[in-house]
Coordinates of C-alpha atoms (C1' of nucleotides) in Angstrom, one line a residue:
Chain A
M1 CA -18.2 2.3 27.1
K2 CA -15.2 4.5 25.2
I3 CA -12.4 3.4 24.4
T4 CA -9.1 3.9 26.7
D5 CA -5.8 5.8 25.9
R6 CA -3.7 2.7 26.0
Q7 CA -6.7 0.5 23.9
K8 CA -6.1 3.7 21.5
A9 CA -2.3 3.1 21.3
V10 CA -2.8 -0.7 20.5
L11 CA -5.4 0.5 17.6
G12 CA -2.7 2.8 16.6
K13 CA 0.1 -0.1 16.7
I14 CA -2.1 -2.5 15.1
H15 CA -2.6 0.3 12.4
D16 CA 0.9 1.4 12.2
F17 CA 1.8 -2.6 11.6
I18 CA -0.5 -2.7 8.9
M19 CA 0.6 0.2 7.0
L20 CA 4.4 -0.9 6.8
N21 CA 3.8 -4.8 6.5
S22 CA 0.5 -5.1 4.3
Y23 CA -0.7 -7.7 6.5
P24 CA -1.9 -7.3 10.4
P25 CA 0.4 -8.2 13.1
T26 CA 0.2 -10.8 15.6
A27 CA -0.9 -10.8 19.2
R28 CA 3.1 -11.1 20.1
D29 CA 3.7 -8.4 17.6
V30 CA 1.6 -5.7 19.2
A31 CA 2.7 -7.4 22.6
E32 CA 6.5 -6.7 21.5
M33 CA 5.3 -3.2 20.0
M34 CA 3.8 -2.3 23.0
G35 CA 6.3 -3.4 25.5
F36 CA 3.9 -6.0 26.9
S37 CA 6.0 -9.5 28.2
S38 CA 2.8 -11.5 27.7
P39 CA 0.9 -12.0 24.2
K40 CA -2.2 -12.1 26.9
A41 CA -2.3 -8.8 27.5
A42 CA -2.2 -7.9 23.7
T43 CA -5.5 -10.5 23.4
D44 CA -7.2 -8.8 26.0
H45 CA -6.8 -5.5 24.1
F46 CA -8.3 -6.9 21.1
T47 CA -11.2 -8.2 23.1
S48 CA -11.8 -5.1 24.4
L49 CA -11.5 -3.6 20.7
E50 CA -13.8 -6.0 19.2
K51 CA -16.3 -5.7 21.6
K52 CA -16.3 -1.9 21.1
G53 CA -16.1 -2.3 17.6
Y54 CA -13.0 -1.2 17.0
I55 CA -11.7 -4.1 15.0
K56 CA -12.8 -7.5 14.0
R57 CA -11.2 -11.2 14.0
N58 CA -11.7 -14.6 13.9
S59 CA -9.3 -16.8 15.7
L60 CA -7.0 -17.5 12.5
A61 CA -3.5 -16.0 12.2
R62 CA -2.8 -12.2 11.5
S63 CA -6.6 -11.9 10.8
I64 CA -7.3 -8.6 12.6
K65 CA -9.4 -6.0 10.7
L66 CA -9.5 -2.9 11.5
T67 CA -13.3 -1.3 11.1
D68 CA -14.6 1.8 9.8
K69 CA -15.2 3.4 13.3
A70 CA -11.5 2.7 14.1
L71 CA -10.3 3.9 11.1
G72 CA -12.5 7.1 11.4
M73 CA -11.0 7.3 15.0
L74 CA -7.6 6.9 13.7
K75 CA -8.0 9.4 11.0
K76 CA -9.3 12.2 13.5
D77 CA -6.2 11.2 15.8
Y78 CA -3.3 10.8 13.6
S79 CA -4.9 11.4 10.1
F80 CA -3.7 8.3 9.0
P81 CA -4.6 6.9 5.4
S82 CA -6.9 4.0 5.3
P83 CA -4.9 0.8 5.8
A84 CA -6.9 -0.7 2.9
D85 CA -4.7 0.4 1.1
A86 CA -1.5 -0.6 2.2
G87 CA -1.0 -4.4 0.6
H88 CA -0.4 -2.6 -2.4
A89 CA 3.6 -2.7 -2.6
G90 CA 4.9 0.4 -4.6
I91 CA 2.7 2.6 -2.4
S92 CA 4.1 4.9 0.0
Y93 CA 2.8 7.8 2.2
L94 CA 3.9 11.0 2.4
P95 CA 3.1 13.1 5.4
L96 CA 1.7 16.3 4.0
I97 CA 3.1 19.6 6.1
G98 CA 0.6 22.2 6.6
N99 CA 1.4 25.1 8.5
I100 CA 5.0 24.9 10.2
A101 CA 4.8 25.8 14.0
A102 CA 7.9 28.1 15.1
G103 CA 10.5 25.9 16.7
N104 CA 9.5 22.4 15.4
P105 CA 11.2 20.2 13.3
V106 CA 9.3 20.1 10.0
L107 CA 8.4 16.9 10.1
A108 CA 7.1 17.4 13.8
Y109 CA 3.8 15.8 14.4
E110 CA 2.5 19.1 15.0
N111 CA 3.1 20.5 11.1
I112 CA 1.3 17.0 9.8
D113 CA -2.2 17.7 8.4
E114 CA -2.3 14.0 7.0
Y115 CA -0.8 11.2 5.1
I116 CA -1.4 11.0 1.4
P117 CA -0.9 7.8 -0.2
V118 CA 2.0 8.4 -3.3
P119 CA 3.1 5.5 -5.5
E120 CA 6.8 5.3 -5.6
S121 CA 6.5 6.0 -9.3
F122 CA 5.9 9.2 -8.5
T123 CA 8.9 10.2 -6.6
G124 CA 11.3 9.6 -8.6
A125 CA 14.7 7.4 -7.7
Y126 CA 15.1 8.8 -4.2
G127 CA 11.8 8.9 -3.3
A128 CA 10.2 11.6 -1.5
D129 CA 10.3 12.3 2.3
F130 CA 7.1 14.8 2.6
A131 CA 4.2 16.8 0.4
L132 CA 3.4 20.5 0.9
R133 CA 0.9 22.5 -0.9
V134 CA 2.6 25.5 -2.9
K135 CA 1.2 28.8 -1.7
G136 CA 1.9 31.9 -3.9
R137 CA 3.1 32.5 -7.3
S138 CA 6.6 32.9 -6.8
M139 CA 7.8 29.8 -9.1
T140 CA 5.1 30.3 -11.7
G141 CA 8.2 30.5 -14.0
D142 CA 9.2 26.7 -13.2
H143 CA 5.2 25.9 -13.6
I144 CA 5.1 25.5 -10.4
L145 CA 1.5 27.1 -9.3
D146 CA -0.3 28.3 -6.6
G147 CA -1.9 25.1 -4.8
D148 CA -0.4 22.7 -6.4
M149 CA 1.2 19.5 -4.1
I150 CA 4.6 19.4 -4.5
M151 CA 6.6 16.3 -2.8
V152 CA 9.9 16.9 -1.2
K153 CA 13.1 14.5 -0.3
A154 CA 14.2 16.0 3.0
R155 CA 18.1 17.2 2.6
N156 CA 19.7 20.5 4.4
T157 CA 21.9 21.0 1.4
A158 CA 21.5 21.4 -2.5
E159 CA 23.1 21.4 -5.8
N160 CA 23.4 25.0 -7.7
G161 CA 20.4 25.3 -9.5
E162 CA 18.0 23.0 -7.8
I163 CA 14.6 23.6 -6.8
V164 CA 14.4 23.5 -3.0
V165 CA 12.6 23.9 0.2
A166 CA 13.3 26.4 2.2
L167 CA 12.5 27.7 6.2
I168 CA 12.5 31.3 6.3
N169 CA 11.9 32.4 9.9
D170 CA 9.4 29.3 10.1
E171 CA 7.7 29.8 6.8
A172 CA 8.4 27.1 3.9
V173 CA 9.4 28.9 0.5
V174 CA 9.9 27.1 -2.8
K175 CA 12.9 28.9 -4.4
R176 CA 15.8 28.1 -6.7
F177 CA 19.2 27.2 -4.9
Y178 CA 22.4 28.9 -6.0
K179 CA 25.5 29.6 -4.1
T180 CA 27.1 32.8 -4.4
K181 CA 30.6 34.2 -3.4
D182 CA 29.8 35.2 -0.2
G183 CA 26.5 32.6 0.5
I184 CA 23.5 31.7 -1.4
E185 CA 20.9 32.8 -3.2
L186 CA 17.5 31.6 -3.4
V187 CA 15.7 32.8 -6.6
S188 CA 12.1 33.2 -7.6
S189 CA 11.1 31.6 -11.3
N190 CA 8.7 35.0 -11.3
T191 CA 10.5 38.0 -11.6
D192 CA 7.9 39.9 -9.1
Y193 CA 9.4 38.2 -6.7
P194 CA 13.0 39.3 -6.0
P195 CA 15.7 36.9 -5.1
I196 CA 16.5 36.4 -1.7
K197 CA 20.3 36.9 -0.5
I198 CA 21.7 35.5 2.2
S199 CA 25.3 35.8 3.1
I200 CA 27.6 33.2 5.0
K201 CA 27.2 34.4 8.4
D202 CA 23.4 35.1 8.3
A203 CA 23.2 31.7 6.6
G204 CA 22.4 28.7 9.2
D205 CA 20.5 31.2 11.4
S206 CA 17.2 32.1 9.4
V207 CA 17.5 30.2 6.6
K208 CA 17.3 26.3 6.2
I209 CA 17.3 24.5 3.4
I210 CA 14.6 21.5 4.2
G211 CA 14.5 19.3 1.1
R212 CA 14.6 19.1 -2.6
V213 CA 11.7 19.1 -4.9
V214 CA 11.3 16.2 -6.9
A215 CA 7.6 16.1 -8.2
V216 CA 5.1 18.3 -8.6
H217 CA 1.3 17.5 -8.7
R218 CA -2.0 19.2 -9.9
N219 CA -5.6 19.0 -9.9
I220 CA -7.1 20.5 -12.6
Chain B
M1 CA 10.8 -16.8 -17.6
K2 CA 6.6 -16.0 -18.0
I3 CA 4.0 -16.3 -15.9
T4 CA 2.2 -19.8 -16.5
D5 CA -1.5 -19.4 -16.8
R6 CA -1.7 -21.6 -13.5
Q7 CA 0.4 -19.2 -11.8
K8 CA -1.8 -16.4 -12.7
A9 CA -4.7 -18.5 -11.3
V10 CA -2.8 -18.6 -7.9
L11 CA -2.0 -15.1 -8.1
G12 CA -6.1 -13.9 -8.9
K13 CA -7.1 -16.3 -5.7
I14 CA -4.7 -14.3 -3.4
H15 CA -5.7 -11.1 -4.8
D16 CA -9.4 -12.2 -4.4
F17 CA -9.1 -13.4 -0.9
I18 CA -7.2 -10.1 0.2
M19 CA -10.0 -7.9 -1.3
L20 CA -12.3 -10.4 0.4
N21 CA -10.6 -10.5 4.3
S22 CA -8.1 -7.6 4.0
Y23 CA -6.0 -10.1 5.2
P24 CA -3.3 -12.4 3.1
P25 CA -4.4 -16.2 2.5
T26 CA -2.7 -18.9 4.1
A27 CA -1.1 -21.7 1.5
R28 CA -3.8 -23.8 2.9
D29 CA -6.7 -21.2 2.1
V30 CA -5.2 -21.0 -1.4
A31 CA -5.2 -24.7 -1.7
E32 CA -8.7 -25.0 -0.9
M33 CA -9.5 -22.1 -3.4
M34 CA -7.5 -24.0 -6.1
G35 CA -9.0 -27.3 -5.4
F36 CA -5.6 -28.5 -4.1
S37 CA -5.6 -31.2 -2.1
S38 CA -1.9 -30.1 -0.3
P39 CA -0.7 -27.4 0.5
K40 CA 2.7 -27.8 -0.8
A41 CA 1.3 -27.0 -4.1
A42 CA -0.1 -23.8 -3.0
T43 CA 3.8 -23.4 -1.6
D44 CA 5.4 -24.0 -4.8
H45 CA 3.5 -21.7 -6.5
F46 CA 4.1 -19.2 -4.2
T47 CA 7.7 -19.7 -4.7
S48 CA 7.2 -19.4 -8.1
L49 CA 5.5 -16.1 -8.2
E50 CA 8.2 -14.7 -5.8
K51 CA 11.1 -15.9 -8.1
K52 CA 9.0 -14.4 -10.7
G53 CA 8.4 -11.0 -8.8
Y54 CA 4.9 -11.5 -8.3
I55 CA 4.7 -11.5 -4.5
K56 CA 6.9 -10.8 -1.8
R57 CA 6.9 -13.0 1.4
N58 CA 8.5 -14.5 4.3
S59 CA 7.9 -17.5 6.3
L60 CA 5.3 -16.0 8.8
A61 CA 1.8 -16.7 8.6
R62 CA -0.7 -14.9 6.2
S63 CA 2.5 -12.6 5.0
I64 CA 2.0 -12.4 1.2
K65 CA 2.4 -9.2 -0.4
L66 CA 1.7 -8.5 -4.0
T67 CA 3.7 -6.5 -5.9
D68 CA 3.5 -4.0 -8.5
K69 CA 3.8 -5.9 -11.0
A70 CA 1.2 -8.6 -9.7
L71 CA -1.3 -5.7 -9.2
G72 CA -0.7 -4.3 -12.9
M73 CA -0.8 -7.5 -14.4
L74 CA -4.4 -8.4 -12.5
K75 CA -5.8 -5.3 -13.8
K76 CA -4.9 -5.7 -17.3
D77 CA -7.0 -9.2 -17.2
Y78 CA -9.7 -8.3 -14.7
S79 CA -11.2 -6.1 -17.1
F80 CA -11.5 -2.3 -17.5
P81 CA -12.2 0.0 -15.4
S82 CA -11.1 -0.7 -11.8
P83 CA -13.5 -3.6 -10.6
A84 CA -13.2 -5.2 -6.9
D85 CA -11.0 -2.0 -5.8
A86 CA -14.0 -0.2 -4.8
G87 CA -14.2 -0.5 -1.1
H88 CA -11.9 1.7 1.0
A89 CA -9.8 1.7 -2.2
G90 CA -8.0 5.3 -2.1
I91 CA -5.8 3.9 -4.9
S92 CA -7.1 3.2 -8.2
Y93 CA -5.0 1.9 -11.2
L94 CA -4.7 3.6 -14.2
P95 CA -3.6 2.2 -17.9
L96 CA -1.0 4.7 -19.0
I97 CA -1.4 4.6 -22.9
G98 CA 1.5 4.5 -24.9
N99 CA 1.3 4.9 -28.7
I100 CA -2.1 5.0 -29.9
A101 CA -2.2 2.4 -32.5
A102 CA -4.4 3.5 -35.7
G103 CA -8.1 2.0 -35.3
N104 CA -8.3 0.9 -31.7
P105 CA -10.0 2.1 -29.3
V106 CA -7.7 4.6 -26.9
L107 CA -7.9 2.1 -24.4
A108 CA -7.4 -0.9 -26.0
Y109 CA -5.2 -3.5 -24.7
E110 CA -2.7 -3.3 -27.5
N111 CA -2.2 0.8 -26.4
I112 CA -2.0 -0.2 -22.9
D113 CA 1.6 0.2 -21.8
E114 CA 1.5 -0.1 -17.8
Y115 CA -0.7 0.0 -15.2
I116 CA 0.0 2.6 -12.2
P117 CA -1.4 3.1 -9.0
V118 CA -3.1 6.4 -8.5
P119 CA -4.5 7.7 -5.0
E120 CA -8.2 8.9 -5.5
S121 CA -7.0 12.1 -3.7
F122 CA -5.0 13.1 -6.9
T123 CA -7.3 12.9 -9.8
G124 CA -10.5 15.0 -8.1
A125 CA -14.0 14.4 -7.4
Y126 CA -14.7 12.5 -10.8
G127 CA -12.0 10.2 -10.8
A128 CA -9.4 9.5 -13.9
D129 CA -9.8 6.9 -16.4
F130 CA -6.3 6.6 -18.0
A131 CA -3.1 8.5 -17.9
L132 CA -0.9 9.9 -20.8
R133 CA 2.2 11.1 -20.7
V134 CA 2.4 14.4 -22.9
K135 CA 4.3 15.1 -26.1
G136 CA 5.5 18.4 -27.1
R137 CA 5.2 22.1 -25.4
S138 CA 2.1 23.4 -26.8
M139 CA 0.7 23.4 -23.9
T140 CA 3.3 25.2 -21.8
G141 CA 0.9 28.2 -21.1
D142 CA -1.2 26.1 -18.9
H143 CA 1.9 24.6 -17.2
I144 CA 1.9 21.0 -18.8
L145 CA 5.0 20.2 -20.1
D146 CA 6.9 17.9 -22.1
G147 CA 6.7 14.4 -20.5
D148 CA 4.7 15.6 -17.9
M149 CA 1.7 12.7 -17.1
I150 CA -1.8 13.6 -17.4
M151 CA -4.7 11.7 -15.8
V152 CA -7.5 12.1 -17.8
K153 CA -11.1 11.3 -17.3
A154 CA -12.6 9.6 -20.5
R155 CA -15.2 11.4 -22.2
N156 CA -16.4 12.2 -25.6
T157 CA -18.0 15.9 -25.4
A158 CA -16.6 18.9 -23.6
E159 CA -17.3 22.2 -21.9
N160 CA -16.3 25.5 -23.2
G161 CA -12.5 26.1 -22.0
E162 CA -11.4 23.0 -20.5
I163 CA -8.4 21.2 -21.1
V164 CA -9.2 18.1 -23.1
V165 CA -7.2 15.1 -24.8
A166 CA -8.2 14.7 -28.4
L167 CA -7.2 12.3 -31.3
I168 CA -6.1 13.9 -34.4
N169 CA -5.5 11.2 -36.9
D170 CA -5.0 8.9 -34.5
E171 CA -2.5 11.3 -32.3
A172 CA -3.3 12.1 -28.8
V173 CA -3.3 15.8 -28.6
V174 CA -3.8 18.2 -25.5
K175 CA -5.8 21.0 -25.9
R176 CA -8.2 23.6 -24.6
F177 CA -11.8 23.2 -26.1
Y178 CA -13.8 25.5 -27.8
K179 CA -17.1 26.1 -28.8
T180 CA -17.1 27.9 -32.6
K181 CA -20.3 29.2 -34.2
D182 CA -19.4 26.5 -37.0
G183 CA -17.7 24.0 -34.8
I184 CA -14.8 23.4 -32.5
E185 CA -11.5 25.0 -31.8
L186 CA -8.6 23.2 -30.2
V187 CA -6.1 26.0 -29.2
S188 CA -3.0 25.3 -27.6
S189 CA -1.8 27.7 -24.6
N190 CA 1.3 28.2 -26.4
T191 CA 1.3 30.3 -29.2
D192 CA 3.9 29.2 -31.1
Y193 CA 1.3 26.8 -32.0
P194 CA -1.7 27.5 -34.5
P195 CA -5.1 26.7 -33.2
I196 CA -6.7 23.8 -35.2
K197 CA -10.3 24.8 -36.0
I198 CA -12.8 21.8 -37.1
S199 CA -16.1 22.9 -38.8
I200 CA -19.4 21.0 -37.6
K201 CA -19.1 19.0 -40.6
D202 CA -15.6 17.5 -40.5
A203 CA -15.8 16.8 -36.7
G204 CA -16.6 13.4 -35.7
D205 CA -14.3 12.4 -38.8
S206 CA -10.5 12.9 -38.0
V207 CA -11.3 14.9 -34.6
K208 CA -12.6 12.9 -31.4
I209 CA -12.6 14.1 -27.7
I210 CA -11.7 11.4 -25.7
G211 CA -11.0 12.9 -22.3
R212 CA -10.7 15.7 -20.0
V213 CA -7.5 16.5 -18.2
V214 CA -7.9 16.1 -14.1
A215 CA -4.7 16.2 -13.1
V216 CA -0.9 16.7 -14.0
H217 CA 1.9 15.0 -12.3
R218 CA 5.4 15.7 -13.0
N219 CA 9.0 14.5 -11.7
I220 CA 11.7 16.9 -11.3
Chain C
dA1 C1' 16.5 -37.4 -26.3
dA2 C1' 17.7 -35.7 -22.3
dT3 C1' 17.4 -32.1 -18.7
dA4 C1' 14.4 -28.7 -16.2
dT5 C1' 10.5 -26.8 -15.1
dT6 C1' 5.6 -27.0 -13.7
dA7 C1' 2.2 -29.3 -11.2
dC8 C1' 0.8 -31.7 -8.5
dT9 C1' -0.9 -35.6 -4.3
dA10 C1' 0.0 -37.4 0.7
dT11 C1' 2.0 -37.3 5.0
dA12 C1' 4.9 -35.1 8.4
dC13 C1' 6.9 -32.1 11.7
dA14 C1' 8.5 -27.7 13.2
dT15 C1' 7.1 -23.0 14.5
dT16 C1' 4.1 -19.7 15.0
dT17 C1' 0.5 -18.3 16.9
dG18 C1' -4.7 -17.6 19.4
dT19 C1' -6.2 -18.6 23.5
dA20 C1' -6.6 -20.7 28.0
dT21 C1' -5.5 -21.1 33.0
dA22 C1' -4.0 -18.3 37.4
dG23 C1' -2.7 -14.6 39.4
dT24 C1' -1.6 -9.2 40.6
dA25 C1' -2.5 -4.3 40.9
dT26 C1' -4.9 -0.1 39.7
dA27 C1' -9.0 2.4 38.6
dT28 C1' -13.7 3.3 37.7
dG29 C1' -19.1 3.1 38.3
dA30 C1' -22.9 2.3 41.0
Chain D
dT1 C1' -17.9 0.4 49.3
dC2 C1' -18.3 -3.6 46.4
dA3 C1' -18.7 -5.1 41.9
dT4 C1' -16.5 -4.7 37.6
dA5 C1' -13.2 -3.2 34.2
dT6 C1' -8.8 -2.3 32.9
dA7 C1' -3.6 -3.1 32.6
dC8 C1' -1.1 -6.3 32.6
dT9 C1' 3.0 -11.1 33.9
dA10 C1' 3.7 -15.9 33.6
dT11 C1' 3.1 -20.2 32.0
dA12 C1' 1.2 -23.6 29.3
dC13 C1' -1.7 -25.7 25.3
dA14 C1' -3.8 -26.6 20.8
dA15 C1' -5.0 -25.1 16.6
dA16 C1' -3.1 -22.9 12.6
dT17 C1' 0.3 -22.6 9.3
dG18 C1' 4.9 -22.9 6.9
dT19 C1' 7.6 -26.0 4.9
dA20 C1' 10.4 -30.4 4.5
dT21 C1' 10.3 -35.1 2.3
dA22 C1' 8.8 -38.4 -0.9
dG23 C1' 6.5 -39.4 -4.8
dT24 C1' 3.9 -39.1 -9.6
dA25 C1' 3.0 -37.4 -14.5
dA26 C1' 2.9 -33.7 -17.8
dT27 C1' 4.9 -29.9 -20.5
dA28 C1' 9.0 -26.9 -21.8
dT29 C1' 13.3 -26.4 -23.4
dT30 C1' 17.7 -27.3 -24.7

DNA sequence: AATATTACTATACATTTGTATAGTATATGA
DNA sequence: TCATATACTATACAAATGTATAGTAATATT
């Protein structure tokens, strides 16, 4: 017997709840999330999900446990991290943005490759909203290398001199932001790459600031 | 107000329970583990632990959450390196080494400032054993800056060309490691800093390789 | 020395919560 | 087509659970 779409949705809600609260939901929590008016609807799903090997439980309060099978499926479908990581306060999960599909908002589901656990101490006072992997060498002067992962606080404005992520024709670029007399300038810190100048009348059309870089991570 | 031994024991039991069951314990669970005959004894401890910032809870069933503070403290007491996490973990706690006290082993309790949660995906295939904050600009050529946090896999040997952490007279330095005809050479990637050459007969005395740098993290 | 905190026992009560009963409607598979 | 599984609503009950009351005793703290 295969898992149904509805059961999958319930499983997803259980997972989301654990991620958010770090303890499992009750039948009533799930019923509310799913819009059921009776907890029985939720427990019926639990029974099915347990029979199919996606959860384990005993008849105690909040004792649902997601199995590896569930985690595998969720990972396939939503690329979520293991809820075993939850329960650790101070860790947030940043969506790792892959290729940015034209037209979609940056944080659109379609753009999210996976979620990565990041300790909040790694993202500074204001936190971060998403992560990106850097492509190219345009910011080597600021010690941001090809392949580095950057963590970004979502914002559509920037202060002079800040390192920002901007969308230029649906491509994410990392640059230093400067205001000029007649617009803005996005400057690479590698002099091989010329600065991009945008006049006020063009700005907003092809170029959009999507956030400020708050952290850089690199595996060696 | 400092945490008491008894409160620490309760915190440990909560941690153990979560690790074992993946959902938090009730007051009665804790009472049983601790040998209390009343759940009130446990909730009294919960109240103290919450006041001291080790747990968070609301008045729902099994809603205890351990804080970073608690996890850091538990790691310290639970012997090094990371114990129970092993399961699905995804996150390990690296001791952040502060000043290295003369004579002590690098990972000695005295040297550990705090424990920081780090996703295992941040530390590569072999993981890391501790973290250090970089002082000075000697490795800017390799894009490792003053103030960066580096994650280190403990090892007392190194391959040619690897970026290592070495102890020179009880001071931790980050350098590239090279073998020479008559010993080793620790090379800065900032040419302002001259290479350090150690002949075989001196090596082992004043210089000790303590690990390989596997990751760099920087807040901007 | 007086006071507050810690560390419990014992009992009880009100919520929270899992689960059961009873039923409707739709979809699926043999 | 007939049985089975899915997907719920509505109500209710019993167990699980947080928390309160009322104490005792030891240990810190001022």
